[in-house]
mmCIF file of C-alpha atoms in Angstrom:
data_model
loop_
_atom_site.group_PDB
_atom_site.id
_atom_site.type_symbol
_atom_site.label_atom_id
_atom_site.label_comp_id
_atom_site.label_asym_id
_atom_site.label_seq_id
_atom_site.Cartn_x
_atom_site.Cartn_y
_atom_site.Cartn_z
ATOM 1 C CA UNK A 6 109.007 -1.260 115.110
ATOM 2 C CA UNK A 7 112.818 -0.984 114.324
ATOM 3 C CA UNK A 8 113.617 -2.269 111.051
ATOM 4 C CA UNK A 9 116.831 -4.605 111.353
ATOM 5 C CA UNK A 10 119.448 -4.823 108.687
ATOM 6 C CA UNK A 11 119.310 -8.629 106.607
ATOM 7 C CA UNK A 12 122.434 -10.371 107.503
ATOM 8 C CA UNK A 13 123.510 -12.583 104.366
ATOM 9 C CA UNK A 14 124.443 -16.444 105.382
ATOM 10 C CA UNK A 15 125.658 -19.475 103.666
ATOM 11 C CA UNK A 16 124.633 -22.457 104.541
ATOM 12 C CA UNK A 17 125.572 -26.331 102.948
ATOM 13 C CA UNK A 18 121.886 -27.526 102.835
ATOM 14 C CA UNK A 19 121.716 -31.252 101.867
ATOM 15 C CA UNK A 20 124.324 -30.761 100.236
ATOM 16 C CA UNK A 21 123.184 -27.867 98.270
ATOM 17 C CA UNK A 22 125.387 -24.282 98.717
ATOM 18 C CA UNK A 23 122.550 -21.772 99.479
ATOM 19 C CA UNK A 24 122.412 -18.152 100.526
ATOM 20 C CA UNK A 25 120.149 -16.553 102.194
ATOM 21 C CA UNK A 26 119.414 -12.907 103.916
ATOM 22 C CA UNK A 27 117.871 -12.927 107.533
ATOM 23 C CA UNK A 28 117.066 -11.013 110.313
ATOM 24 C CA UNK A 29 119.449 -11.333 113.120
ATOM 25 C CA UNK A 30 116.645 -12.622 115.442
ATOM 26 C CA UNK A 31 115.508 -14.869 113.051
ATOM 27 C CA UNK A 32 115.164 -19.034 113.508
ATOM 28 C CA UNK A 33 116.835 -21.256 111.708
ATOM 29 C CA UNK A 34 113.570 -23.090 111.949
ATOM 30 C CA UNK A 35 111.847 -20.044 109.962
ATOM 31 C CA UNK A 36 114.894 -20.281 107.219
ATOM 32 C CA UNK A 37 114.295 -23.645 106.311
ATOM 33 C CA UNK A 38 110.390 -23.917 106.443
ATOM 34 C CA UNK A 39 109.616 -20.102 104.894
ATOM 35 C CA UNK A 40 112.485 -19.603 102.357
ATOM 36 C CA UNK A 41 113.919 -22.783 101.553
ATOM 37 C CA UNK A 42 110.329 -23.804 101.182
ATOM 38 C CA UNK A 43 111.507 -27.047 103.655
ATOM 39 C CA UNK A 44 108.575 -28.246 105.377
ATOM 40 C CA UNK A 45 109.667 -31.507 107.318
ATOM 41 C CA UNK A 46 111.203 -29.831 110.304
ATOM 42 C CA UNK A 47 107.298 -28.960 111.903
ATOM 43 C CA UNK A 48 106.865 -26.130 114.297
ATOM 44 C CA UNK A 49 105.466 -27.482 117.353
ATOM 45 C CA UNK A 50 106.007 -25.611 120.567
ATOM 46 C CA UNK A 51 108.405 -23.689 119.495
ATOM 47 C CA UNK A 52 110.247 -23.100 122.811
ATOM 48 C CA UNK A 53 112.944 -26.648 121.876
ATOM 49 C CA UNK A 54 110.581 -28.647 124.019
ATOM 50 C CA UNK A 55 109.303 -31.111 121.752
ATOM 51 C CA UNK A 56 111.649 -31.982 118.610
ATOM 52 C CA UNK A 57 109.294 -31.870 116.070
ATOM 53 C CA UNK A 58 111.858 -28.926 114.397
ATOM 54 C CA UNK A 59 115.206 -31.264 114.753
ATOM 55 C CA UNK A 60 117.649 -31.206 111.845
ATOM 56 C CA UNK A 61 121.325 -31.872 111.678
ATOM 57 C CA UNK A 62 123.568 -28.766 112.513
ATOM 58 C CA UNK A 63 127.613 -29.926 111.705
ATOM 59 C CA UNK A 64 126.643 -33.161 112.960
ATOM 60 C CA UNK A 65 124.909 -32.540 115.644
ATOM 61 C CA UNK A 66 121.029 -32.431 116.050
ATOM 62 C CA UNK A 67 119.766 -29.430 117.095
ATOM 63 C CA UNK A 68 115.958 -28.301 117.646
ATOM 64 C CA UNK A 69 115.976 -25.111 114.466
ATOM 65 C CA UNK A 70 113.647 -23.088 116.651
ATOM 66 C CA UNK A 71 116.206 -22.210 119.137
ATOM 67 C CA UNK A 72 118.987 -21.502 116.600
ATOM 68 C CA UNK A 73 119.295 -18.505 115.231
ATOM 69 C CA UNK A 74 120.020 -18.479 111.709
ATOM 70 C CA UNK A 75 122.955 -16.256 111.750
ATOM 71 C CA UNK A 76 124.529 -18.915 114.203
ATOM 72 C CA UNK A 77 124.319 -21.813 111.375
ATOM 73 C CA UNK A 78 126.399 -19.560 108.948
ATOM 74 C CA UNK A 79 129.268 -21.600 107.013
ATOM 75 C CA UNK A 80 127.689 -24.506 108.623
ATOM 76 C CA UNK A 81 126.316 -27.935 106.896
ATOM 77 C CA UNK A 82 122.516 -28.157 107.282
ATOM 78 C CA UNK A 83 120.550 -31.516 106.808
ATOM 79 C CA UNK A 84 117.049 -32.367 107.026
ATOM 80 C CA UNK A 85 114.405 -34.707 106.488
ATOM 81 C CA UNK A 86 113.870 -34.019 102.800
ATOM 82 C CA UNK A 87 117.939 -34.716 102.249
ATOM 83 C CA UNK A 88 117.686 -38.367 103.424
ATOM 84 C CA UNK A 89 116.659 -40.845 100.503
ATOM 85 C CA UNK A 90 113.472 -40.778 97.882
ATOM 86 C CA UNK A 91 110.307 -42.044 97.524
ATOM 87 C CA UNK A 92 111.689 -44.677 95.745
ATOM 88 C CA UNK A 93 114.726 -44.832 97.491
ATOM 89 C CA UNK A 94 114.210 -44.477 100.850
ATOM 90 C CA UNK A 95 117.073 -43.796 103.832
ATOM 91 C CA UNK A 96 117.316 -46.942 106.003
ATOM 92 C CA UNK A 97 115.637 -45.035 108.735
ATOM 93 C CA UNK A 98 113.320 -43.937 106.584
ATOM 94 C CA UNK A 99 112.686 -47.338 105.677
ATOM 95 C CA UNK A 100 113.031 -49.068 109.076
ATOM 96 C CA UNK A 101 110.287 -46.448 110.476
ATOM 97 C CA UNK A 102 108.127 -47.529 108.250
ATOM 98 C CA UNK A 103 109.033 -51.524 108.627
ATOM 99 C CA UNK A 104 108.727 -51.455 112.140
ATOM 100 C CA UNK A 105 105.532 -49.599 112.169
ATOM 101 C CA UNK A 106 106.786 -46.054 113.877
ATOM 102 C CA UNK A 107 104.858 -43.803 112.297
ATOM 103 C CA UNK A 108 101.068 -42.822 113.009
ATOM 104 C CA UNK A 109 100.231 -39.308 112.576
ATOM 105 C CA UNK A 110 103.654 -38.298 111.286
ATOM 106 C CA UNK A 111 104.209 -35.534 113.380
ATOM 107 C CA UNK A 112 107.181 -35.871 115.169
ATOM 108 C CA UNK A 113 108.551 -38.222 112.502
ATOM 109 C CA UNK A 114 110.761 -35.915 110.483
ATOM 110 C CA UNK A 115 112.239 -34.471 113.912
ATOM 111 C CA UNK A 116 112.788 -38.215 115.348
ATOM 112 C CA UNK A 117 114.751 -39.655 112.120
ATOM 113 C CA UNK A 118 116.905 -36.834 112.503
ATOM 114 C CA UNK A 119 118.006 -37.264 115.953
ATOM 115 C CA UNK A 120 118.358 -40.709 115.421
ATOM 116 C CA UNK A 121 120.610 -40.232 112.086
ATOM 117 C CA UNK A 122 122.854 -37.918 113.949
ATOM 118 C CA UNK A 123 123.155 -40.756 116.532
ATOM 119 C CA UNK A 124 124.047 -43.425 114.069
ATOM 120 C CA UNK A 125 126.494 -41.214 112.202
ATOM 121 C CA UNK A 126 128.308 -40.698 115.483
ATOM 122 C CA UNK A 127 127.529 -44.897 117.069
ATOM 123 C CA UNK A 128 126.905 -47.286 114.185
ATOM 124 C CA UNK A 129 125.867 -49.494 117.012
ATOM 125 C CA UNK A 130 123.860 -48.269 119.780
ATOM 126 C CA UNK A 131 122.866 -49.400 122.894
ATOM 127 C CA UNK A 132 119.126 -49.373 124.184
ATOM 128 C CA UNK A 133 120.038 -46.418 126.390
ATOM 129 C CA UNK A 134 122.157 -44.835 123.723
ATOM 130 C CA UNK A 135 118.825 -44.719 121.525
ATOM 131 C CA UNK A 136 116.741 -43.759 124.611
ATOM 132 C CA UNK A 137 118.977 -40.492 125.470
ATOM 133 C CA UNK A 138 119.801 -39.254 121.804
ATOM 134 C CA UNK A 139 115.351 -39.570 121.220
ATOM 135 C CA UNK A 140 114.934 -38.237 124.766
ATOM 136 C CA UNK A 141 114.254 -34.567 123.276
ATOM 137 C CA UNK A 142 111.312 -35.519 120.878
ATOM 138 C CA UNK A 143 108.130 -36.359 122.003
ATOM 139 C CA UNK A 144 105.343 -38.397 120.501
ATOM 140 C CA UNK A 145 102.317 -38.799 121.380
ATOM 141 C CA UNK A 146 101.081 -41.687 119.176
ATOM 142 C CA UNK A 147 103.548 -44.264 119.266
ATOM 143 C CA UNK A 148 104.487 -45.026 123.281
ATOM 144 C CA UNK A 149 108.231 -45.097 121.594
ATOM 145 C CA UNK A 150 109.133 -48.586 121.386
ATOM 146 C CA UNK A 151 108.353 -48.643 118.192
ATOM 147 C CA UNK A 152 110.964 -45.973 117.051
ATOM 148 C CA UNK A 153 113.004 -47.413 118.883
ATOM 149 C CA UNK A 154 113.110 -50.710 117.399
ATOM 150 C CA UNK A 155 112.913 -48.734 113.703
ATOM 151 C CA UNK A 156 115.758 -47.208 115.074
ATOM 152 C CA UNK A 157 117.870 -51.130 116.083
ATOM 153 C CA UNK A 158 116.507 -52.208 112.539
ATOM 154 C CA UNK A 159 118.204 -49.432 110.900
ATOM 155 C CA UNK A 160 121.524 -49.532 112.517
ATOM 156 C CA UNK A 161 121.811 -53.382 111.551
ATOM 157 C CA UNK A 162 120.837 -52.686 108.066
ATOM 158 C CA UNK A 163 123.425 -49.915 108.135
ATOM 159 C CA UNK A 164 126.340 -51.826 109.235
ATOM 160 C CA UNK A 165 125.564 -54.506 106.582
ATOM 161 C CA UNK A 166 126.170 -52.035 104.090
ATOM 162 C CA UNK A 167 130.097 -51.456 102.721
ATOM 163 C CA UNK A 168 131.968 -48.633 103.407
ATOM 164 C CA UNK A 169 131.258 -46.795 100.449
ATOM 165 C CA UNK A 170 127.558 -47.295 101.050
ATOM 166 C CA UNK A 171 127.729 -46.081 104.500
ATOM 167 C CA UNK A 172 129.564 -42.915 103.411
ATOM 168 C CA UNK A 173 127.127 -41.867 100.955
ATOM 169 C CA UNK A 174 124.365 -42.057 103.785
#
């Protein structure tokens, strides 16, 4: 085996400037759960199949395990354990647990991300707006409609919030 040089990368991670020195073949996926010590993105097939690895990649949500690390360099990072508290709960957060969304937890992290990155870029979505931007995370607890009414309940708490609220979400 062929020992590759470490690459060193910066990455905003909620919020947080962190550095880090990877392998050039290595997952942003295996950043975040094995060095950052950030467990809520799961490793589930690891092929970007299910979404049980989603985060939020400069906005976008992107399944880790098919991103290299080296390719989220200078870029902004989010997951699961940068939305709210215990005590202070994200909306979604909040609304998954309201509308009764979460059973095993599994898929959970993964599905509050690709729904955040949806409501940062459509305050209000449609049914089928909700439908498509989900449509890369599987569960196999829930049958989906409830995420996707936790997902309604949090976009109309969201808008109710002011503009300075809504920007620090």
């Amino acid at each position: 085996m062929i020992k590759q040089e470490l690459v060193e990368i910066m990455i905003l991670l909620n919020g947080a400037e962190r550095r880090f020195y990877v392998e050039p073949n290595e997952t942003l996926l295996h950043v975040l759960r094995e060095r950052a010590g950030l467990t809520g993105a799961k490793k589930g097939c690891d092929m970007g199949e299910c979404g049980a690895c989603t985060v939020i990649l400069n906005g976008r949500a992107v399944n880790s395990c098919c991103v290299f690390a080296v390719q989220a360099d200078r870029g902004v990072v989010e997951t699961i354990e940068g939305l709210g508290t215990p005590d202070q709960p994200h909306p979604l957060q909040q609304a998954f647990m309201d509308a009764g969304a979460v059973q095993c937890g599994f898929c959970t992290p993964g599905m509050i991300m690709a729904a955040k990155a949806l409501l940062d870029r459509v305050p209000r979505p449609s049914q089928e707006e909700i439908r498509q931007a989900l449509s890369g995370n599987l569960c196999r607890c829930t049958g989906y409609q409830k995420i996707e009414q936790a997902v309604t309940l949090a976009a109309e708490a969201i808008a109710g919030y002011s503009r300075e609220e809504r920007e620090r979400l």
